Structure formats: C-alpha cells, structure tokens
Coordinates of C-alpha atoms in Angstrom, one line a residue:
M1025 CA 11.1 31.8 -42.0
N1026 CA 9.4 28.8 -43.5
P1027 CA 6.2 30.3 -45.2
A1028 CA 4.3 27.3 -43.7
I1029 CA 4.8 28.7 -40.1
P1030 CA 2.8 31.8 -40.3
A1031 CA 0.2 29.8 -42.2
L1032 CA -0.2 27.6 -39.1
F1033 CA -1.7 30.6 -37.2
D1034 CA -3.6 32.3 -40.1
L1035 CA -7.2 32.5 -39.1
G1036 CA -8.2 34.5 -42.3
G1037 CA -11.8 33.7 -43.3
K1038 CA -12.6 32.0 -40.0
T1039 CA -15.3 33.5 -37.6
A1040 CA -14.8 33.5 -33.8
I1041 CA -17.3 34.0 -30.9
V1042 CA -15.6 35.2 -27.8
T1043 CA -17.7 35.5 -24.6
A1044 CA -17.2 38.4 -22.2
A1045 CA -14.9 40.0 -24.7
G1046 CA -15.9 43.5 -23.8
Q1047 CA -12.9 43.8 -21.3
G1048 CA -10.0 41.9 -19.6
M1049 CA -9.0 38.6 -20.8
G1050 CA -11.8 38.3 -23.4
R1051 CA -10.7 41.5 -25.1
G1052 CA -7.2 40.3 -25.2
I1053 CA -8.3 37.0 -26.7
A1054 CA -10.3 38.7 -29.2
Q1055 CA -7.6 41.1 -30.3
R1056 CA -5.2 38.2 -30.8
L1057 CA -7.6 36.2 -32.9
A1058 CA -8.4 39.3 -35.0
E1059 CA -4.7 39.9 -35.4
A1060 CA -4.6 36.3 -36.9
G1061 CA -7.3 37.4 -39.3
A1062 CA -10.5 36.1 -37.7
N1063 CA -13.8 37.9 -38.0
I1064 CA -15.0 38.4 -34.3
V1065 CA -18.3 38.3 -32.7
I1066 CA -18.0 40.0 -29.2
F1067 CA -20.7 38.7 -26.7
H1068 CA -20.9 40.9 -23.5
R1069 CA -23.5 42.1 -21.1
H1070 CA -22.7 45.7 -21.7
R1071 CA -23.3 47.2 -25.2
D1072 CA -20.9 50.1 -24.9
A1073 CA -18.0 48.0 -24.0
A1074 CA -18.6 45.4 -26.6
E1075 CA -19.2 48.1 -29.4
T1076 CA -15.9 49.7 -28.3
V1077 CA -14.0 46.5 -28.9
A1078 CA -15.7 46.0 -32.1
V1079 CA -14.6 49.4 -33.4
D1080 CA -10.9 48.6 -32.2
L1081 CA -10.9 45.3 -34.0
R1082 CA -12.4 46.6 -37.2
A1083 CA -9.3 48.8 -37.2
L1084 CA -7.2 45.6 -37.8
G1085 CA -8.9 45.0 -41.0
V1086 CA -11.2 42.2 -39.9
E1087 CA -15.0 42.3 -39.4
A1088 CA -16.3 42.6 -35.9
I1089 CA -19.8 42.7 -34.4
A1090 CA -21.1 43.3 -30.9
V1091 CA -23.9 41.1 -29.5
T1092 CA -25.3 42.0 -26.0
G1093 CA -26.4 39.2 -23.6
D1094 CA -25.8 37.1 -20.6
V1095 CA -24.3 33.6 -20.9
T1096 CA -26.7 32.3 -18.2
D1097 CA -29.7 33.3 -20.6
L1098 CA -30.2 30.3 -23.1
V1099 CA -32.4 32.6 -25.3
A1100 CA -29.6 35.1 -25.5
L1101 CA -27.3 32.3 -26.5
D1102 CA -29.7 31.3 -29.3
D1103 CA -29.7 34.8 -30.5
L1104 CA -26.0 35.0 -30.4
V1105 CA -25.6 32.0 -32.6
A1106 CA -28.3 33.2 -35.0
A1107 CA -26.7 36.6 -35.3
T1108 CA -23.4 35.1 -36.0
I1109 CA -24.6 32.7 -38.8
D1110 CA -26.7 35.6 -40.1
R1111 CA -23.7 37.8 -40.6
F1112 CA -20.9 35.3 -41.3
G1113 CA -22.5 32.1 -42.4
A1114 CA -21.1 29.8 -39.9
V1115 CA -19.1 29.6 -36.7
D1116 CA -15.6 28.1 -36.8
I1117 CA -14.2 29.0 -33.3
L1118 CA -15.9 29.4 -29.9
V1119 CA -14.0 30.8 -26.8
N1120 CA -16.0 30.3 -23.7
N1121 CA -14.4 33.1 -21.7
A1122 CA -17.3 34.2 -19.5
G1123 CA -17.3 33.2 -15.9
G1124 CA -16.1 34.9 -12.6
M1125 CA -15.7 34.4 -9.0
H1126 CA -18.2 34.8 -6.1
P1127 CA -17.3 37.0 -3.1
F1128 CA -14.9 35.4 -0.7
T1129 CA -17.2 33.4 1.4
P1130 CA -16.4 30.5 4.0
F1131 CA -17.8 27.2 2.7
L1132 CA -20.2 27.0 5.7
D1133 CA -21.8 30.3 4.6
V1134 CA -22.3 29.7 0.9
T1135 CA -25.9 29.9 0.1
P1136 CA -27.7 28.0 -2.8
E1137 CA -28.0 31.4 -4.5
I1138 CA -24.3 31.9 -4.5
W1139 CA -23.7 28.3 -5.8
A1140 CA -26.3 28.8 -8.5
A1141 CA -25.0 32.0 -9.7
T1142 CA -21.5 30.8 -9.7
T1143 CA -22.1 27.6 -11.5
D1144 CA -24.3 29.2 -14.0
R1145 CA -21.8 31.9 -15.0
N1146 CA -19.0 29.5 -15.2
M1147 CA -20.6 26.1 -16.3
K1148 CA -24.1 26.6 -17.7
G1149 CA -23.2 29.1 -20.3
T1150 CA -20.2 27.1 -21.3
Y1151 CA -22.0 23.9 -21.6
F1152 CA -25.1 25.2 -23.6
L1153 CA -23.4 27.6 -25.8
T1154 CA -20.9 24.9 -26.7
Q1155 CA -23.8 22.6 -27.4
K1156 CA -25.7 25.1 -29.7
V1157 CA -22.4 26.0 -31.7
A1158 CA -21.5 22.5 -32.1
R1159 CA -24.8 21.5 -33.4
T1160 CA -24.4 24.2 -36.1
M1161 CA -20.9 22.7 -37.0
V1162 CA -22.2 19.1 -37.1
A1163 CA -25.2 20.1 -39.2
A1164 CA -22.9 21.9 -41.8
G1165 CA -20.3 19.2 -41.7
R1166 CA -17.7 21.9 -40.8
P1167 CA -14.8 21.1 -38.4
G1168 CA -14.3 23.6 -35.5
K1169 CA -12.3 24.8 -32.5
I1170 CA -13.8 25.3 -29.1
V1171 CA -11.6 26.7 -26.3
N1172 CA -12.8 26.9 -22.7
I1173 CA -11.3 29.2 -20.2
A1174 CA -10.8 27.5 -16.9
S1175 CA -8.4 28.5 -14.1
T1176 CA -5.6 27.2 -11.8
A1177 CA -8.3 27.3 -9.1
A1178 CA -9.6 24.0 -10.5
F1179 CA -6.3 22.3 -9.3
K1180 CA -5.0 24.6 -6.7
P1181 CA -8.2 25.8 -5.0
D1182 CA -8.6 29.4 -3.8
Y1183 CA -9.4 29.9 -0.2
Q1184 CA -13.1 30.6 0.5
L1185 CA -13.9 30.2 -3.2
A1186 CA -15.3 26.7 -2.9
A1187 CA -18.1 27.2 -5.5
Y1188 CA -15.8 28.8 -8.1
N1189 CA -13.1 26.3 -7.6
A1190 CA -15.6 23.6 -8.2
A1191 CA -17.2 25.2 -11.2
K1192 CA -13.7 25.7 -12.9
A1193 CA -13.0 22.0 -12.2
G1194 CA -16.2 21.2 -13.9
V1195 CA -15.0 23.2 -17.0
I1196 CA -12.0 21.0 -17.2
S1197 CA -14.0 17.8 -16.9
L1198 CA -16.5 19.1 -19.5
T1199 CA -13.8 19.9 -21.8
R1200 CA -12.3 16.4 -21.6
S1201 CA -15.8 14.8 -21.9
I1202 CA -17.0 16.6 -25.0
S1203 CA -13.7 16.4 -26.7
V1204 CA -14.2 12.5 -27.1
E1205 CA -17.8 12.9 -28.2
L1206 CA -17.1 15.7 -30.7
A1207 CA -13.8 14.3 -32.2
P1208 CA -15.5 12.3 -34.9
H1209 CA -16.9 15.5 -36.2
R1210 CA -13.4 17.1 -36.3
I1211 CA -14.5 19.5 -33.6
L1212 CA -11.7 19.9 -31.2
V1213 CA -12.2 21.1 -27.6
N1214 CA -9.3 22.3 -25.4
S1215 CA -8.9 24.4 -22.3
V1216 CA -6.6 27.3 -21.3
V1217 CA -6.0 27.5 -17.8
P1218 CA -5.0 31.0 -16.4
G1219 CA -3.4 31.7 -13.2
P1220 CA -3.0 35.2 -11.8
I1221 CA -3.7 37.6 -14.6
R1222 CA -3.7 41.6 -14.6
T1223 CA -6.9 43.0 -16.1
T1224 CA -9.1 45.8 -15.6
A1225 CA -11.1 43.9 -13.1
T1226 CA -8.1 42.8 -11.1
E1227 CA -6.0 45.8 -11.5
A1228 CA -7.1 47.3 -8.1
V1229 CA -6.5 44.1 -6.3
Y1230 CA -2.7 43.8 -7.7
A1231 CA -2.3 47.5 -6.8
D1232 CA -2.5 46.5 -3.1
P1233 CA 1.2 46.3 -2.0
A1234 CA 0.5 43.3 0.4
I1235 CA -1.2 41.4 -2.5
A1236 CA 1.4 42.4 -5.0
A1237 CA 4.1 41.1 -2.7
M1238 CA 2.2 37.8 -2.1
V1239 CA 1.7 37.2 -5.8
K1240 CA 5.2 38.0 -6.7
Q1241 CA 6.4 35.5 -4.0
R1242 CA 4.0 32.8 -5.3
V1243 CA 4.4 33.2 -9.0
P1244 CA 7.9 32.0 -10.0
L1245 CA 8.1 34.3 -13.0
G1246 CA 7.6 37.2 -10.6
G1247 CA 4.1 38.4 -11.0
P1248 CA 0.7 38.2 -12.9
G1249 CA 0.4 37.7 -16.6
D1250 CA -1.4 39.9 -19.0
P1251 CA -4.5 39.1 -21.2
Q1252 CA -2.4 38.9 -24.2
D1253 CA -0.7 35.8 -22.6
I1254 CA -4.0 34.2 -22.5
G1255 CA -4.8 35.3 -26.0
N1256 CA -1.6 33.6 -27.2
A1257 CA -2.6 30.2 -25.9
V1258 CA -6.2 30.5 -27.2
L1259 CA -4.6 31.4 -30.7
F1260 CA -2.7 28.2 -30.7
C1261 CA -5.8 26.2 -29.7
A1262 CA -7.8 28.0 -32.4
S1263 CA -5.2 27.4 -35.2
A1264 CA -4.0 24.7 -37.4
A1265 CA -1.1 24.3 -35.1
S1266 CA -3.3 22.4 -32.5
D1267 CA -4.9 20.1 -35.1
H1268 CA -4.0 17.0 -33.3
M1269 CA -5.0 18.2 -29.8
T1270 CA -8.3 17.7 -28.2
G1271 CA -9.3 17.3 -24.6
G1272 CA -6.0 19.0 -23.6
M1273 CA -5.3 22.1 -21.7
I1274 CA -2.6 24.8 -21.6
V1275 CA -1.6 26.3 -18.2
I1276 CA -0.6 30.1 -18.2
D1277 CA 0.3 30.9 -14.8
G1278 CA 4.0 31.9 -14.5
G1279 CA 4.5 28.7 -12.5
F1280 CA 2.0 29.5 -10.0
M1281 CA 0.6 25.9 -9.8
W1282 CA 3.9 24.5 -9.0
S1283 CA 5.2 26.9 -6.3

C-alpha cells in the first residue's frame, strides 16, 4: 500500500470532542476517531456511561476524558470547551452528534414545549457549541474539522415527527451556511446523514418483527446500519482525506432515501 494512504486518515496528535458519545452512534464515532489516533473528549449527560467509554478508548492507546453535561446548557458547553483546552491545549475536531426525536405526535398536537425541547437538542447545542469551538480555532489560527450528524428525516420526513424533521433539516442548512463563513479560516464543516441505524436506543424497535420486516423492505441493502458505519464517514470528514470538502454531506442509509 502506498504509505501516503494510511497517513490520510491518521489523526495522531489531534483532539476531538464528540457529543452524546456515551452510547450508540456517538460511541461508535468516538471509537473510530480514537482508532485513528485522536485524543477524545466524551461529552454525555450520564457520567457513568461517559467514563466507561473513556476507559475503553484509553485501552486503544489514546487519551480520553469524560465531561458531563447537556448540549442545551450553554454554560455546560463553555465548561466543555474549557476542559478540553485545559487538558489538550486545543480542539481540532468537533462532532455534533447529540440530538434525538420527540415522541411520535400528530402535527396538530405538537406543543410549544415539544417543539422547543426538540429544536434545542438538535439545533441549539449544535449551533452554539460549534460557535464556541470555532472561536477557539480562529483565535489560535488553527484549521479544524466540524462534523454535524443530521438524518435522512431532513429529506424524507418521518411520519408524526414534524418538529424533529424540521430540526434535522435545520442542521443541514446550518452546515452549509457556516461552511462558507468559516472557510477562510480553514475550518471545514460537513454533515453525515444517517438513515436507520441499530444502536442501544433502537435495538428494541428493530427487534419487533413487524418493524424489522418494514425496514428490510425499505432499505435496499437489507436492514439498518451500525454505529461503526457512521464512524467511518465521520473519520473521512475529520481526516486529511476530506481537505477540499466543506458544506457537503455523506448519506449512510443503505439506500433508504432512494427507495
């Protein structure tokens, strides 16, 4: 193999923040980046889960710390950035993975509280954590990579999830908007767009025979993906292999959007 190829994906010496990395897709993303050599800051609401992932990642030979907080809490985001810089000196990669659906609710029944909670989880945290991290990159004159986790729901809306669908569409628009503004600073912003993914949170759903059959029918590749599939796409966006890509998106859905 040409030695330049592995070097494209080498994140040795880099530091990555991954939100909601204590489980599911976030954990898969953090593991993939750690396997490429990055030091990882795991941001999660539950300390035990975050610490467990940190221990697992340290076994890969990288540094990993756990920071507890909620992405909707702007003070917690300040603390996250401060803790990262205090430990590692800088932030090179940010993965805005935190988000989540609201309960299936008819559009006519969605309350302002459901709307606010959903947009806060999916957009507020992504917007302001990106802003805080980008400010540190610009102040230090450092290039960086920011990866926002969206959803196929932004393009192929899920039934009775109008607020979630709108929030994920907002993540796509945000990615495109700030990619232009941050490009002069060599801060590249891209999105990864998952379709159905099997995680600890969705395992019970996909265990339902009726849902499993429906997903198999609607996903041309035969079923949901795994967190590592999303981690692979994030690794590309975080690595030198994507150095001429910004404002773009990578869809990882087994063909779901086109079925």
